[in-house]
mmCIF file of C-alpha atoms in Angstrom:
data_model
loop_
_atom_site.group_PDB
_atom_site.id
_atom_site.type_symbol
_atom_site.label_atom_id
_atom_site.label_comp_id
_atom_site.label_asym_id
_atom_site.label_seq_id
_atom_site.Cartn_x
_atom_site.Cartn_y
_atom_site.Cartn_z
ATOM 1 C CA MET A 87 140.177 242.553 91.138
ATOM 2 C CA PRO A 88 142.048 240.533 87.923
ATOM 3 C CA VAL A 89 141.580 237.558 86.732
ATOM 4 C CA TYR A 90 145.130 235.537 86.736
ATOM 5 C CA SER A 91 146.349 233.138 84.885
ATOM 6 C CA MET A 92 148.035 230.126 86.227
ATOM 7 C CA THR A 93 150.516 230.033 82.857
ATOM 8 C CA GLY A 94 153.382 232.333 83.914
ATOM 9 C CA TYR A 95 157.922 232.080 83.318
ATOM 10 C CA ALA A 96 159.688 234.750 85.231
ATOM 11 C CA SER A 97 163.290 235.438 86.221
ATOM 12 C CA ALA A 98 166.076 237.368 88.290
ATOM 13 C CA GLN A 99 169.427 237.195 88.392
ATOM 14 C CA HIS A 100 171.314 238.978 91.068
ATOM 15 C CA SER A 101 175.802 239.600 91.411
ATOM 16 C CA THR A 102 178.270 239.161 93.806
ATOM 17 C CA ALA A 103 181.336 240.872 93.772
ATOM 18 C CA THR A 104 184.967 239.410 94.869
ATOM 19 C CA ILE A 105 185.823 238.369 97.763
ATOM 20 C CA SER A 106 189.014 237.692 99.191
ATOM 21 C CA HIS A 107 190.229 233.957 99.129
ATOM 22 C CA GLU A 108 191.602 233.231 102.320
ATOM 23 C CA THR A 109 194.076 229.898 101.718
ATOM 24 C CA GLU A 110 195.498 230.736 98.360
ATOM 25 C CA THR A 111 197.177 234.364 96.632
ATOM 26 C CA LYS A 112 194.147 234.988 94.548
ATOM 27 C CA ASN A 113 190.624 235.972 95.030
ATOM 28 C CA GLN A 114 187.464 234.323 94.306
ATOM 29 C CA PRO A 115 185.539 234.997 91.398
ATOM 30 C CA ALA A 116 182.517 236.721 91.806
ATOM 31 C CA ALA A 117 179.162 234.464 91.443
ATOM 32 C CA GLN A 118 175.932 235.051 89.901
ATOM 33 C CA LEU A 119 172.259 233.984 91.706
ATOM 34 C CA GLY A 120 169.935 232.995 89.110
ATOM 35 C CA LEU A 121 166.496 232.550 90.265
ATOM 36 C CA GLU A 122 163.342 231.371 87.556
ATOM 37 C CA ILE A 123 159.695 229.989 88.439
ATOM 38 C CA ARG A 124 157.659 228.142 86.103
ATOM 39 C CA SER A 125 153.795 228.245 86.557
ATOM 40 C CA VAL A 126 151.360 225.841 84.811
ATOM 41 C CA ASN A 127 147.890 225.158 85.628
ATOM 42 C CA SER A 128 147.200 222.641 88.483
ATOM 43 C CA ARG A 129 143.942 221.890 90.286
ATOM 44 C CA PHE A 130 146.008 222.724 93.357
ATOM 45 C CA LEU A 131 149.173 225.109 94.292
ATOM 46 C CA ASP A 132 152.178 222.274 93.886
ATOM 47 C CA LEU A 133 155.290 224.210 94.304
ATOM 48 C CA THR A 134 158.896 222.103 93.738
ATOM 49 C CA PHE A 135 161.961 223.441 94.202
ATOM 50 C CA ARG A 136 165.589 222.673 92.218
ATOM 51 C CA LEU A 137 167.581 224.258 94.354
ATOM 52 C CA PRO A 138 171.803 224.113 94.932
ATOM 53 C CA GLU A 139 173.294 222.420 98.095
ATOM 54 C CA ASP A 140 174.313 226.354 99.087
ATOM 55 C CA LEU A 141 170.466 227.003 98.704
ATOM 56 C CA ARG A 142 168.680 224.497 100.298
ATOM 57 C CA GLN A 143 168.007 226.402 104.267
ATOM 58 C CA PHE A 144 166.168 228.404 102.091
ATOM 59 C CA GLU A 145 163.169 226.808 100.840
ATOM 60 C CA PRO A 146 160.791 227.266 103.695
ATOM 61 C CA ALA A 147 161.144 230.996 103.217
ATOM 62 C CA LEU A 148 161.050 230.696 99.135
ATOM 63 C CA ARG A 149 158.028 227.915 100.048
ATOM 64 C CA ASP A 150 156.441 230.298 102.478
ATOM 65 C CA LEU A 151 156.571 233.236 100.202
ATOM 66 C CA LEU A 152 154.446 231.800 97.208
ATOM 67 C CA VAL A 153 151.886 230.324 99.369
ATOM 68 C CA SER A 154 151.213 233.795 100.323
ATOM 69 C CA LYS A 155 151.211 234.810 96.871
ATOM 70 C CA LEU A 156 149.490 232.483 94.619
ATOM 71 C CA LYS A 157 146.453 230.179 95.465
ATOM 72 C CA ARG A 158 146.634 227.036 92.201
ATOM 73 C CA GLY A 159 149.209 226.720 89.993
ATOM 74 C CA LYS A 160 151.865 223.705 89.390
ATOM 75 C CA VAL A 161 155.178 226.244 90.434
ATOM 76 C CA GLU A 162 158.197 224.989 89.731
ATOM 77 C CA VAL A 163 161.191 227.388 91.546
ATOM 78 C CA ARG A 164 165.089 226.619 89.865
ATOM 79 C CA ALA A 165 167.894 228.036 91.440
ATOM 80 C CA SER A 166 171.916 228.537 90.227
ATOM 81 C CA ILE A 167 174.672 230.235 91.383
ATOM 82 C CA GLU A 168 177.443 230.385 88.551
ATOM 83 C CA THR A 169 181.005 231.960 88.984
ATOM 84 C CA GLY A 170 183.349 234.164 87.200
ATOM 85 C CA ASN A 171 185.559 231.246 85.833
ATOM 86 C CA SER A 172 186.006 232.018 82.340
ATOM 87 C CA SER A 173 187.645 228.797 82.288
ATOM 88 C CA GLY A 174 185.408 227.161 84.052
ATOM 89 C CA VAL A 175 188.096 224.676 85.491
ATOM 90 C CA ALA A 176 190.107 225.584 88.680
ATOM 91 C CA GLU A 177 193.613 225.138 88.380
ATOM 92 C CA PRO A 178 195.212 222.833 91.107
ATOM 93 C CA THR A 179 197.955 225.082 92.729
ATOM 94 C CA PRO A 180 201.856 223.274 93.436
ATOM 95 C CA ARG A 181 201.067 223.527 97.167
ATOM 96 C CA LEU A 182 197.660 221.233 96.812
ATOM 97 C CA LEU A 183 199.006 218.946 94.403
ATOM 98 C CA GLN A 184 201.773 218.215 97.169
ATOM 99 C CA ARG A 185 199.071 217.119 99.946
ATOM 100 C CA LEU A 186 197.298 215.178 97.079
ATOM 101 C CA ASN A 187 200.483 213.218 96.336
ATOM 102 C CA ALA A 188 201.821 212.301 99.835
ATOM 103 C CA ALA A 189 197.994 211.421 100.577
ATOM 104 C CA GLN A 190 198.314 209.176 97.512
ATOM 105 C CA ASP A 191 201.126 207.878 98.706
ATOM 106 C CA THR A 192 200.087 207.178 102.063
ATOM 107 C CA VAL A 193 196.807 205.293 100.804
ATOM 108 C CA ARG A 194 198.456 202.675 98.714
ATOM 109 C CA SER A 195 201.302 201.819 101.331
ATOM 110 C CA TRP A 196 198.373 200.611 103.827
ATOM 111 C CA LEU A 197 195.951 199.556 100.560
ATOM 112 C CA PRO A 198 198.478 198.334 97.220
ATOM 113 C CA GLN A 199 195.328 197.794 95.656
ATOM 114 C CA ALA A 200 193.745 201.143 95.600
ATOM 115 C CA THR A 201 193.309 202.738 92.553
ATOM 116 C CA PRO A 202 195.305 205.907 91.606
ATOM 117 C CA LEU A 203 193.667 209.809 91.784
ATOM 118 C CA SER A 204 192.906 210.908 88.433
ATOM 119 C CA VAL A 205 193.137 213.731 87.120
ATOM 120 C CA ALA A 206 188.907 215.064 87.271
ATOM 121 C CA ASP A 207 189.737 213.745 90.874
ATOM 122 C CA VAL A 208 192.284 216.513 91.312
ATOM 123 C CA LEU A 209 190.088 218.902 89.294
ATOM 124 C CA ARG A 210 187.012 218.081 91.757
ATOM 125 C CA VAL A 211 189.702 218.142 94.616
ATOM 126 C CA ALA A 212 190.714 221.733 93.519
ATOM 127 C CA ALA A 213 187.609 223.186 92.974
ATOM 128 C CA SER A 214 186.208 222.526 96.825
ATOM 129 C CA GLU A 215 189.618 223.940 97.453
ATOM 130 C CA GLN A 216 189.315 227.569 95.486
ATOM 131 C CA SER A 217 185.268 227.560 96.870
ATOM 132 C CA VAL A 218 184.469 230.054 99.657
ATOM 133 C CA GLN A 219 180.899 229.702 101.439
ATOM 134 C CA ARG A 220 178.873 232.829 100.277
ATOM 135 C CA ASP A 221 176.329 234.201 102.531
ATOM 136 C CA TRP A 222 172.811 234.508 100.184
ATOM 137 C CA SER A 223 170.929 235.272 103.378
ATOM 138 C CA ASP A 224 170.722 238.931 102.220
ATOM 139 C CA SER A 225 169.833 238.107 98.637
ATOM 140 C CA VAL A 226 167.493 235.191 98.197
ATOM 141 C CA LEU A 227 164.068 236.270 99.466
ATOM 142 C CA PRO A 228 164.416 239.743 97.570
ATOM 143 C CA LEU A 229 165.697 238.633 94.026
ATOM 144 C CA ALA A 230 162.889 235.880 95.317
ATOM 145 C CA GLU A 231 160.432 238.713 95.641
ATOM 146 C CA LYS A 232 161.385 240.177 92.345
ATOM 147 C CA ALA A 233 160.675 237.439 90.776
ATOM 148 C CA LEU A 234 157.315 236.544 92.183
ATOM 149 C CA LYS A 235 156.196 239.983 91.233
ATOM 150 C CA ASP A 236 156.947 239.340 87.518
ATOM 151 C CA LEU A 237 155.756 236.280 87.566
ATOM 152 C CA LEU A 238 152.861 237.541 89.106
ATOM 153 C CA GLY A 239 152.208 240.545 86.283
ATOM 154 C CA ALA A 240 152.569 237.976 83.381
ATOM 155 C CA ARG A 241 149.607 235.632 85.305
ATOM 156 C CA GLN A 242 147.893 238.680 85.499
ATOM 157 C CA ARG A 243 148.111 239.830 81.477
ATOM 158 C CA GLU A 244 147.490 236.715 80.476
ATOM 159 C CA GLY A 245 145.108 236.316 82.223
ATOM 160 C CA ALA A 246 143.001 239.852 81.056
ATOM 161 C CA ARG A 247 143.712 237.798 77.558
ATOM 162 C CA LEU A 248 141.744 234.497 78.505
ATOM 163 C CA VAL A 249 138.817 237.408 79.825
ATOM 164 C CA THR A 250 139.091 238.998 76.203
ATOM 165 C CA MET A 251 138.300 235.475 75.002
ATOM 166 C CA LEU A 252 136.362 234.330 76.859
ATOM 167 C CA THR A 253 134.095 237.578 76.912
ATOM 168 C CA ASP A 254 134.223 237.245 72.890
ATOM 169 C CA ARG A 255 133.092 233.910 73.821
ATOM 170 C CA LEU A 256 129.913 234.934 75.509
ATOM 171 C CA GLU A 257 128.633 236.715 73.240
ATOM 172 C CA GLN A 258 128.336 234.517 70.343
ATOM 173 C CA LEU A 259 126.936 231.680 73.030
ATOM 174 C CA ARG A 260 124.237 234.836 73.785
ATOM 175 C CA ALA A 261 123.558 235.004 69.941
ATOM 176 C CA LEU A 262 122.542 231.359 70.106
ATOM 177 C CA ALA A 263 120.405 231.602 72.211
ATOM 178 C CA GLN A 264 118.482 234.191 71.116
ATOM 179 C CA GLN A 265 118.395 232.551 68.417
ATOM 180 C CA ALA A 266 117.110 229.626 69.553
ATOM 181 C CA THR A 267 114.481 231.235 71.241
ATOM 182 C CA PRO A 268 112.067 231.862 69.014
ATOM 183 C CA LEU A 269 111.751 228.533 67.404
ATOM 184 C CA VAL A 270 111.033 227.040 70.441
ATOM 185 C CA PRO A 271 107.137 228.155 70.214
ATOM 186 C CA GLN A 272 107.052 227.948 66.403
ATOM 187 C CA LEU A 273 108.231 223.980 66.634
ATOM 188 C CA VAL A 274 106.143 223.265 69.459
ATOM 189 C CA ALA A 275 103.489 224.400 67.415
ATOM 190 C CA GLN A 276 104.776 222.794 64.358
ATOM 191 C CA GLN A 277 104.889 219.281 66.283
ATOM 192 C CA ARG A 278 101.215 219.573 68.104
ATOM 193 C CA GLN A 279 100.012 220.268 64.110
ATOM 194 C CA ARG A 280 101.664 217.385 62.665
ATOM 195 C CA PHE A 281 100.666 214.981 65.900
ATOM 196 C CA MET A 282 97.316 216.321 65.476
ATOM 197 C CA ASP A 283 97.619 215.418 61.309
ATOM 198 C CA ARG A 284 98.644 212.151 61.475
ATOM 199 C CA TRP A 285 95.824 211.501 64.520
ATOM 200 C CA GLN A 286 93.198 212.342 62.113
ATOM 201 C CA GLU A 287 94.800 210.327 58.967
ATOM 202 C CA ALA A 288 94.732 207.553 61.624
ATOM 203 C CA MET A 289 91.015 208.107 62.487
ATOM 204 C CA ALA A 290 90.022 207.953 58.611
ATOM 205 C CA LEU A 291 91.370 204.658 58.067
ATOM 206 C CA THR A 292 88.640 203.776 61.626
ATOM 207 C CA ASP A 293 85.784 204.267 59.356
ATOM 208 C CA GLY A 294 83.943 206.232 62.349
ATOM 209 C CA LYS A 295 84.912 202.653 64.571
ATOM 210 C CA ALA A 296 86.456 205.028 66.940
ATOM 211 C CA LEU A 297 84.572 208.208 68.940
ATOM 212 C CA PRO A 298 85.762 211.169 66.908
ATOM 213 C CA GLU A 299 85.901 213.305 70.665
ATOM 214 C CA ALA A 300 87.437 210.635 72.066
ATOM 215 C CA ALA A 301 90.087 210.152 69.787
ATOM 216 C CA GLN A 302 90.527 213.643 69.162
ATOM 217 C CA ASP A 303 91.363 214.280 73.449
ATOM 218 C CA ARG A 304 93.847 211.526 73.332
ATOM 219 C CA ALA A 305 95.804 213.202 70.144
ATOM 220 C CA LEU A 306 95.912 216.025 71.960
ATOM 221 C CA THR A 307 97.428 214.637 75.175
ATOM 222 C CA GLU A 308 99.784 212.672 73.359
ATOM 223 C CA ALA A 309 101.000 215.998 71.350
ATOM 224 C CA THR A 310 100.699 218.241 74.364
ATOM 225 C CA ALA A 311 103.260 215.164 76.101
ATOM 226 C CA PHE A 312 105.092 215.369 72.857
ATOM 227 C CA ALA A 313 105.619 219.050 73.074
ATOM 228 C CA ILE A 314 106.662 219.003 76.146
ATOM 229 C CA ARG A 315 109.277 216.489 75.992
ATOM 230 C CA ILE A 316 110.762 218.478 72.711
ATOM 231 C CA ASP A 317 109.997 221.896 74.691
ATOM 232 C CA VAL A 318 114.050 223.431 75.170
ATOM 233 C CA ALA A 319 113.090 226.782 76.203
ATOM 234 C CA GLU A 320 113.990 226.051 79.996
ATOM 235 C CA GLU A 321 117.241 224.757 79.225
ATOM 236 C CA ILE A 322 117.419 227.780 77.608
ATOM 237 C CA THR A 323 117.367 230.266 79.788
ATOM 238 C CA ARG A 324 119.126 227.942 82.347
ATOM 239 C CA VAL A 325 121.979 228.535 79.340
ATOM 240 C CA ASN A 326 121.585 232.131 79.789
ATOM 241 C CA SER A 327 121.362 231.985 84.138
ATOM 242 C CA HIS A 328 124.395 230.609 83.993
ATOM 243 C CA LEU A 329 126.295 233.475 81.334
ATOM 244 C CA ASP A 330 124.637 235.310 83.330
ATOM 245 C CA GLU A 331 127.176 234.548 86.167
ATOM 246 C CA ILE A 332 130.408 233.447 83.592
ATOM 247 C CA GLU A 333 130.103 237.082 82.757
ATOM 248 C CA ARG A 334 129.979 238.455 86.299
ATOM 249 C CA LEU A 335 132.594 236.292 88.054
ATOM 250 C CA LEU A 336 135.028 237.433 84.989
ATOM 251 C CA THR A 337 133.963 241.129 86.159
ATOM 252 C CA LYS A 338 134.480 240.830 89.433
ATOM 253 C CA GLY A 339 138.147 238.407 89.352
ATOM 254 C CA GLY A 340 140.513 237.251 91.809
ATOM 255 C CA GLU A 341 140.172 233.333 92.673
ATOM 256 C CA VAL A 342 137.179 232.160 89.845
ATOM 257 C CA GLY A 343 138.837 229.175 88.304
ATOM 258 C CA LYS A 344 136.773 226.590 90.224
ATOM 259 C CA ARG A 345 133.700 228.309 90.098
ATOM 260 C CA LEU A 346 133.879 228.786 86.546
ATOM 261 C CA ASP A 347 134.838 225.614 85.824
ATOM 262 C CA PHE A 348 131.782 224.082 87.120
ATOM 263 C CA LEU A 349 129.821 226.958 84.932
ATOM 264 C CA ILE A 350 131.125 225.435 81.577
ATOM 265 C CA GLN A 351 130.967 221.873 82.504
ATOM 266 C CA GLU A 352 126.997 222.980 83.140
ATOM 267 C CA LEU A 353 126.585 225.203 80.501
ATOM 268 C CA HIS A 354 127.868 221.969 78.407
ATOM 269 C CA ARG A 355 125.428 220.099 80.085
ATOM 270 C CA GLU A 356 122.755 222.118 78.746
ATOM 271 C CA ALA A 357 123.997 222.350 75.374
ATOM 272 C CA ASN A 358 123.726 218.190 75.230
ATOM 273 C CA THR A 359 120.459 218.313 76.708
ATOM 274 C CA MET A 360 119.680 220.360 73.638
ATOM 275 C CA GLY A 361 120.397 218.949 71.269
ATOM 276 C CA SER A 362 118.811 215.401 72.646
ATOM 277 C CA LYS A 363 115.715 217.359 72.451
ATOM 278 C CA SER A 364 115.484 219.107 69.408
ATOM 279 C CA SER A 365 113.935 218.037 66.862
ATOM 280 C CA ALA A 366 114.765 220.248 64.350
ATOM 281 C CA LEU A 367 117.653 220.720 62.148
ATOM 282 C CA GLU A 368 117.836 224.478 63.205
ATOM 283 C CA LEU A 369 117.771 223.266 67.063
ATOM 284 C CA THR A 370 120.704 220.902 66.624
ATOM 285 C CA HIS A 371 123.111 223.500 64.715
ATOM 286 C CA ILE A 372 122.673 225.878 66.757
ATOM 287 C CA SER A 373 123.210 223.077 69.801
ATOM 288 C CA VAL A 374 126.687 221.831 68.043
ATOM 289 C CA ASP A 375 127.534 225.324 67.646
ATOM 290 C CA MET A 376 127.052 225.661 71.255
ATOM 291 C CA LYS A 377 129.295 223.198 72.094
ATOM 292 C CA VAL A 378 132.702 224.069 69.913
ATOM 293 C CA LEU A 379 132.369 227.587 71.656
ATOM 294 C CA ILE A 380 132.062 225.902 75.512
ATOM 295 C CA GLU A 381 134.855 223.651 74.548
ATOM 296 C CA GLN A 382 137.138 226.594 73.578
ATOM 297 C CA MET A 383 136.077 227.934 76.923
ATOM 298 C CA ARG A 384 137.055 225.030 78.774
ATOM 299 C CA GLU A 385 140.221 224.842 77.673
ATOM 300 C CA GLN A 386 140.893 228.079 78.325
ATOM 301 C CA VAL A 387 139.192 228.320 81.733
ATOM 302 C CA GLN A 388 141.607 225.745 83.182
ATOM 303 C CA ASN A 389 143.908 227.845 82.725
ATOM 304 C CA VAL A 390 142.596 230.455 85.433
ATOM 305 C CA GLU A 391 143.537 230.726 89.247
#
């Protein structure tokens, strides 16, 4: 299965033919239905609909359609209806003006203080009079399906780019882990020898007052305990294990975003532990480089569905 990003955008349009206006002598202009779907990352599936009043009734069906195909992401669906009227202004007919004038005279005879009709009021009524309720039942869902298909395609292409980037970071982390692996026994042996040398220097200052065998045993015990504290072999093993699991999830695909996010947190924990336990500059540099790569992966994994 492919890996999907939660980031994507798609749009689709559908035009209707000119409709005969029953109350006037001219035809209703053709209309165009436009639909956009925007998606960004989110912990859960968060749907938002911005629809004109004529399309509010389709919101439940649109919601069911999106839920059936999307699992995570903050998704906004925006629809618009544009008429083919080039002027953008509805022209009032003489008959409409007569009706409005008569209605205004009636109102003002009873309410002398009433505000006269403005040009904007007349144009708004004219637009309402000239509008015809259209039936979008055969257009909305097919258009939404087309836009959703395009969105899934965009999310899949973005997901493929994320997989490429994450795979590259995995290889770099494996290389760093391989660099750190041979350093571990060397550093343990160096620290052990350094500890013994210091104890021998301390014994030389006692002028033989302390028992050599007892002092040597104590030194070995302390050196062993210190070597255990600085040994990062276990952390390196866990890093390699997490890298294997991340690679397996990327190959498997599907809904892997949450599991990848958890593994990235665990990788960061191991890299931090390596840095805190490191007693050599080489391991410190490796730990820092690991954390930089892991942080880059964390930013990208936030977009994986």
